[in-house]
PDB file of C-alpha atoms in Angstrom:
ATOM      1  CA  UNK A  28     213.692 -47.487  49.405  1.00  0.00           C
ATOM      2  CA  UNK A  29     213.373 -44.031  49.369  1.00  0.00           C
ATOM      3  CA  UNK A  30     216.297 -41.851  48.881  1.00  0.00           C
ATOM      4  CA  UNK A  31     216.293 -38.221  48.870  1.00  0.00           C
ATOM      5  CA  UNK A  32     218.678 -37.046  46.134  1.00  0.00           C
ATOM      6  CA  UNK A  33     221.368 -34.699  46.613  1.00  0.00           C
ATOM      7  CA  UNK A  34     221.098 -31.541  43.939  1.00  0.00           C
ATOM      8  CA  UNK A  35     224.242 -30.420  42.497  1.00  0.00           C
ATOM      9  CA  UNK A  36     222.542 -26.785  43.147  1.00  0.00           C
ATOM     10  CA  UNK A  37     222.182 -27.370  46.884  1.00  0.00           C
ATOM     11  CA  UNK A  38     226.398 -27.958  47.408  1.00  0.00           C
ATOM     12  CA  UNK A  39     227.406 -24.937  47.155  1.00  0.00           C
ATOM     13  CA  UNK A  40     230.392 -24.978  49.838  1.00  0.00           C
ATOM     14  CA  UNK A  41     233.943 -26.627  49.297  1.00  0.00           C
ATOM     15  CA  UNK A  42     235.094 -27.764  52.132  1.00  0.00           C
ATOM     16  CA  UNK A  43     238.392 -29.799  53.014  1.00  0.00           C
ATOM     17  CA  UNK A  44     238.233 -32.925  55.131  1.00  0.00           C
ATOM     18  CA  UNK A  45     241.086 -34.581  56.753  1.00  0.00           C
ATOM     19  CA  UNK A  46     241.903 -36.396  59.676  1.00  0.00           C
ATOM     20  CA  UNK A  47     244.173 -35.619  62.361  1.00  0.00           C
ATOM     21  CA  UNK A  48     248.101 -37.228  62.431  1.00  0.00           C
ATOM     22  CA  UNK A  49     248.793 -38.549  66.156  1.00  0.00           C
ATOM     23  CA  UNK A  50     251.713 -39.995  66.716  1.00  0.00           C
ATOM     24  CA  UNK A  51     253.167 -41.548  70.477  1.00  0.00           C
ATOM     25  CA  UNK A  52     254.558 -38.640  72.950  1.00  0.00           C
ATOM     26  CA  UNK A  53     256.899 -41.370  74.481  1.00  0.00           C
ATOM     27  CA  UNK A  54     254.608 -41.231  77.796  1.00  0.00           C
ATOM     28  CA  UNK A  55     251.898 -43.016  76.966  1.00  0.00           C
ATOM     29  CA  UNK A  56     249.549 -40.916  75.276  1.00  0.00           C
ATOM     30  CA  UNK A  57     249.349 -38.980  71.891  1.00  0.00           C
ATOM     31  CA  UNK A  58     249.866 -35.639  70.551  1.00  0.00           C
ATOM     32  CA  UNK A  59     248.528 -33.902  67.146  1.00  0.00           C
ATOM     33  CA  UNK A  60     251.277 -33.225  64.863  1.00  0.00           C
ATOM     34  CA  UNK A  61     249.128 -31.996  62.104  1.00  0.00           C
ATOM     35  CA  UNK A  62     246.544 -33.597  59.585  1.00  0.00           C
ATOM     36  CA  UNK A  63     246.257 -35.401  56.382  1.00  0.00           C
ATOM     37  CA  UNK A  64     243.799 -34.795  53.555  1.00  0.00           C
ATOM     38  CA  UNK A  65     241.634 -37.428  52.696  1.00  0.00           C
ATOM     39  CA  UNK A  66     241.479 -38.378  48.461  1.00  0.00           C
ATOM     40  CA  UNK A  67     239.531 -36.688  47.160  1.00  0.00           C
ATOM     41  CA  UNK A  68     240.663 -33.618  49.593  1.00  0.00           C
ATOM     42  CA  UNK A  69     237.705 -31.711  48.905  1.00  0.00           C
ATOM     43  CA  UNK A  70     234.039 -31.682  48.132  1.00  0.00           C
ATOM     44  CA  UNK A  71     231.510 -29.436  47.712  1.00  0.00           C
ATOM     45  CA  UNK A  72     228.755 -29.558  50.368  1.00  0.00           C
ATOM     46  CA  UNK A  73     225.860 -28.124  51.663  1.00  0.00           C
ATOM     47  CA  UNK A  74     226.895 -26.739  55.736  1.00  0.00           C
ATOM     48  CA  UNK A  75     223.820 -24.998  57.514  1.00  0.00           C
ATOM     49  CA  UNK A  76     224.029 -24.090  61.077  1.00  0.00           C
ATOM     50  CA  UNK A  77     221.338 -26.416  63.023  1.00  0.00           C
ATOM     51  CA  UNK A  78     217.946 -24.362  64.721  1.00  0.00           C
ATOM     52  CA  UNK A  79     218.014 -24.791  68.714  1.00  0.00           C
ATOM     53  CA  UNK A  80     215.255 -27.010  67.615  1.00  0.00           C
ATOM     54  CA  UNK A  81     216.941 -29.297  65.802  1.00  0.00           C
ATOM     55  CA  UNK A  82     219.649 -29.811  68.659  1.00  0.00           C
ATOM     56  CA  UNK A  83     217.254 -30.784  71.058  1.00  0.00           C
ATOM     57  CA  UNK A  84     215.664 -33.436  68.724  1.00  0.00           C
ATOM     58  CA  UNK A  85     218.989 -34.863  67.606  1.00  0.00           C
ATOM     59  CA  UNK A  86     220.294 -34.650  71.888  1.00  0.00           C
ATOM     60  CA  UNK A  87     223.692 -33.827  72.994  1.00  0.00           C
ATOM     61  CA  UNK A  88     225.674 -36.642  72.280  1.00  0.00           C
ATOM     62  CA  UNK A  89     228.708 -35.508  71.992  1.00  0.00           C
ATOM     63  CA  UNK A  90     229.813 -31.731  72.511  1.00  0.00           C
ATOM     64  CA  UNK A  91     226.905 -29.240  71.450  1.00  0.00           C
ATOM     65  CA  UNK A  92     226.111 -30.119  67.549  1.00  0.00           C
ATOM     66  CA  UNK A  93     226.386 -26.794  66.041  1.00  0.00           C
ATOM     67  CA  UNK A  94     226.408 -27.694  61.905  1.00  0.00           C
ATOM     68  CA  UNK A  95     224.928 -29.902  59.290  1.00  0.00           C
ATOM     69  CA  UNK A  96     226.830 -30.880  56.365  1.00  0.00           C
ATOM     70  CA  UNK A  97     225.368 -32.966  53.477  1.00  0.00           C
ATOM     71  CA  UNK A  98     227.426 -33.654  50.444  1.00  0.00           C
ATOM     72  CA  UNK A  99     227.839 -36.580  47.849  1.00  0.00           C
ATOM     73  CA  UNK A 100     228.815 -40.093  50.028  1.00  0.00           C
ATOM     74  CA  UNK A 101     232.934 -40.452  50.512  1.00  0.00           C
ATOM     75  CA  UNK A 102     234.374 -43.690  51.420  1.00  0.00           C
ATOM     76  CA  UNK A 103     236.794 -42.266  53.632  1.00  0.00           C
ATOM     77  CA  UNK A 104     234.538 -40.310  55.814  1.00  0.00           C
ATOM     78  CA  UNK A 105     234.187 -41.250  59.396  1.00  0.00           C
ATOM     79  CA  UNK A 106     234.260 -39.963  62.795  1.00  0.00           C
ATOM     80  CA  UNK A 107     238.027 -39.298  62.902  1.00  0.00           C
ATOM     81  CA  UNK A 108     237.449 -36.939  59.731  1.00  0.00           C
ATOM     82  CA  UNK A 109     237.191 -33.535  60.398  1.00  0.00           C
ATOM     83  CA  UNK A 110     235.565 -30.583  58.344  1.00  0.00           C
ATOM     84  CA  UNK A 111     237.455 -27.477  57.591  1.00  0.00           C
ATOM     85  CA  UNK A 112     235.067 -24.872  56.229  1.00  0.00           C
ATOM     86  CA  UNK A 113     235.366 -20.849  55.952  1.00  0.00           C
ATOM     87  CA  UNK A 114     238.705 -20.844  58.877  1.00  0.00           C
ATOM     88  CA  UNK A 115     236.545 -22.880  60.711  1.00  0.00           C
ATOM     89  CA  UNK A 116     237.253 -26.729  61.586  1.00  0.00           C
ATOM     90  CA  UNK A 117     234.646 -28.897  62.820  1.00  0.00           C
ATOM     91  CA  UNK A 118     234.654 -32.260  64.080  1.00  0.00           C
ATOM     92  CA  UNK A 119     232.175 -34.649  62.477  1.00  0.00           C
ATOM     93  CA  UNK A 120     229.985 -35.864  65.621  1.00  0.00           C
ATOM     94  CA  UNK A 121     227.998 -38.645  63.598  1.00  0.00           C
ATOM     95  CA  UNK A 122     228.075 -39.958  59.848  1.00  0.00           C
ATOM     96  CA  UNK A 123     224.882 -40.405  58.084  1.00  0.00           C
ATOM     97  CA  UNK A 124     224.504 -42.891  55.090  1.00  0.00           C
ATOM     98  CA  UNK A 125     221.389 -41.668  53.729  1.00  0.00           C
ATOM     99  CA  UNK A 126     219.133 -44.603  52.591  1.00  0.00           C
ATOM    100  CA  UNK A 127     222.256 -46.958  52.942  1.00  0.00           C
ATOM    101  CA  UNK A 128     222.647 -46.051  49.323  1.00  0.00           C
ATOM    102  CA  UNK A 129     226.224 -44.957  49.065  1.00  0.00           C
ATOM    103  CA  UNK A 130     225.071 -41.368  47.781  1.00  0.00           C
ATOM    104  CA  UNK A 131     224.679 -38.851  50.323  1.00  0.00           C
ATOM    105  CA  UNK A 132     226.374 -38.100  53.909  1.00  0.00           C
ATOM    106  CA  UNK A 133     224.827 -36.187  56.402  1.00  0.00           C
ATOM    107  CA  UNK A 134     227.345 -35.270  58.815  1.00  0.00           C
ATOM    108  CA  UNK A 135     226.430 -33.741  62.264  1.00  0.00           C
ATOM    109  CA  UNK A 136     229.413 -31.465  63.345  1.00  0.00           C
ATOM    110  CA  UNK A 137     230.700 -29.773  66.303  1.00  0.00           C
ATOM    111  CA  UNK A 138     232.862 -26.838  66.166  1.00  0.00           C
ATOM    112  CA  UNK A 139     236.393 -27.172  67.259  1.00  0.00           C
ATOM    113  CA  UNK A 140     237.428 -24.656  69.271  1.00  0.00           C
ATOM    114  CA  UNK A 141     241.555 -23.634  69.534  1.00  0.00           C
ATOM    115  CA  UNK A 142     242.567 -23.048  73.085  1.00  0.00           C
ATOM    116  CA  UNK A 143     245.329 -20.624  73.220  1.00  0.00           C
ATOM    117  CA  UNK A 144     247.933 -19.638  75.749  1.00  0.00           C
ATOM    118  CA  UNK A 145     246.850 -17.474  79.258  1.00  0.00           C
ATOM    119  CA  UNK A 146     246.496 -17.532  82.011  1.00  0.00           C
ATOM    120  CA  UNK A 147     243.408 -19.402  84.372  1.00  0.00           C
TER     121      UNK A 147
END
């Protein structure tokens, strides 16, 4: 098996990840009413904006993937999880167990954007 290892050298971000808190509106759906850090909170990881190249080869699968993050592997990772890095959140698109070997993620990422009040 060959596994790429992760050098403490490349992760030089901290980010934050957390998942979102949902709880019943009383009509049948949801609504956000914050989020809730994972343990450990934060990591440090390596987040590179992905080459127009690199989109088309991985395909649109859901939103435009804008970010790669790689980092040490975390349990508690999954799609729900989202990435908060430099005021910017990012919600993780597809989860990547390199080598099945329980030490690296690669996370693909899509940018979350806030929609704020006006008018249409």
């Amino acid at each position: 098996m060959n596994v790429l290892a992760l050098s403490l050298g490349a992760l030089t971000s901290r980010v934050r990840l957390v998942v979102p808190v949902v709880e019943s509106d009383g009509r049948g759906g949801e609504t956000e009413t914050g989020v809730l850090g994972l343990t450990p909170e934060y990591a440090w990881a390596s987040v590179e904006p992905l080459a127009s190249r690199e989109v088309l080869q991985i395909g649109q699968q859901k939103g435009a993937i804008s970010h790669r993050c790689r980092m040490h592997y975390h349990p508690g990772v999954t799609l729900r999880t989202r990435v908060l890095w430099q005021g910017r959140t990012f919600e993780v698109v597809s989860v990547i167990n390199r080598g099945e070997a329980r030490r690296e993620l690669e996370l693909l990422l899509t940018e979350r954007t806030v929609v704020t009040g006006g008018t249409a």
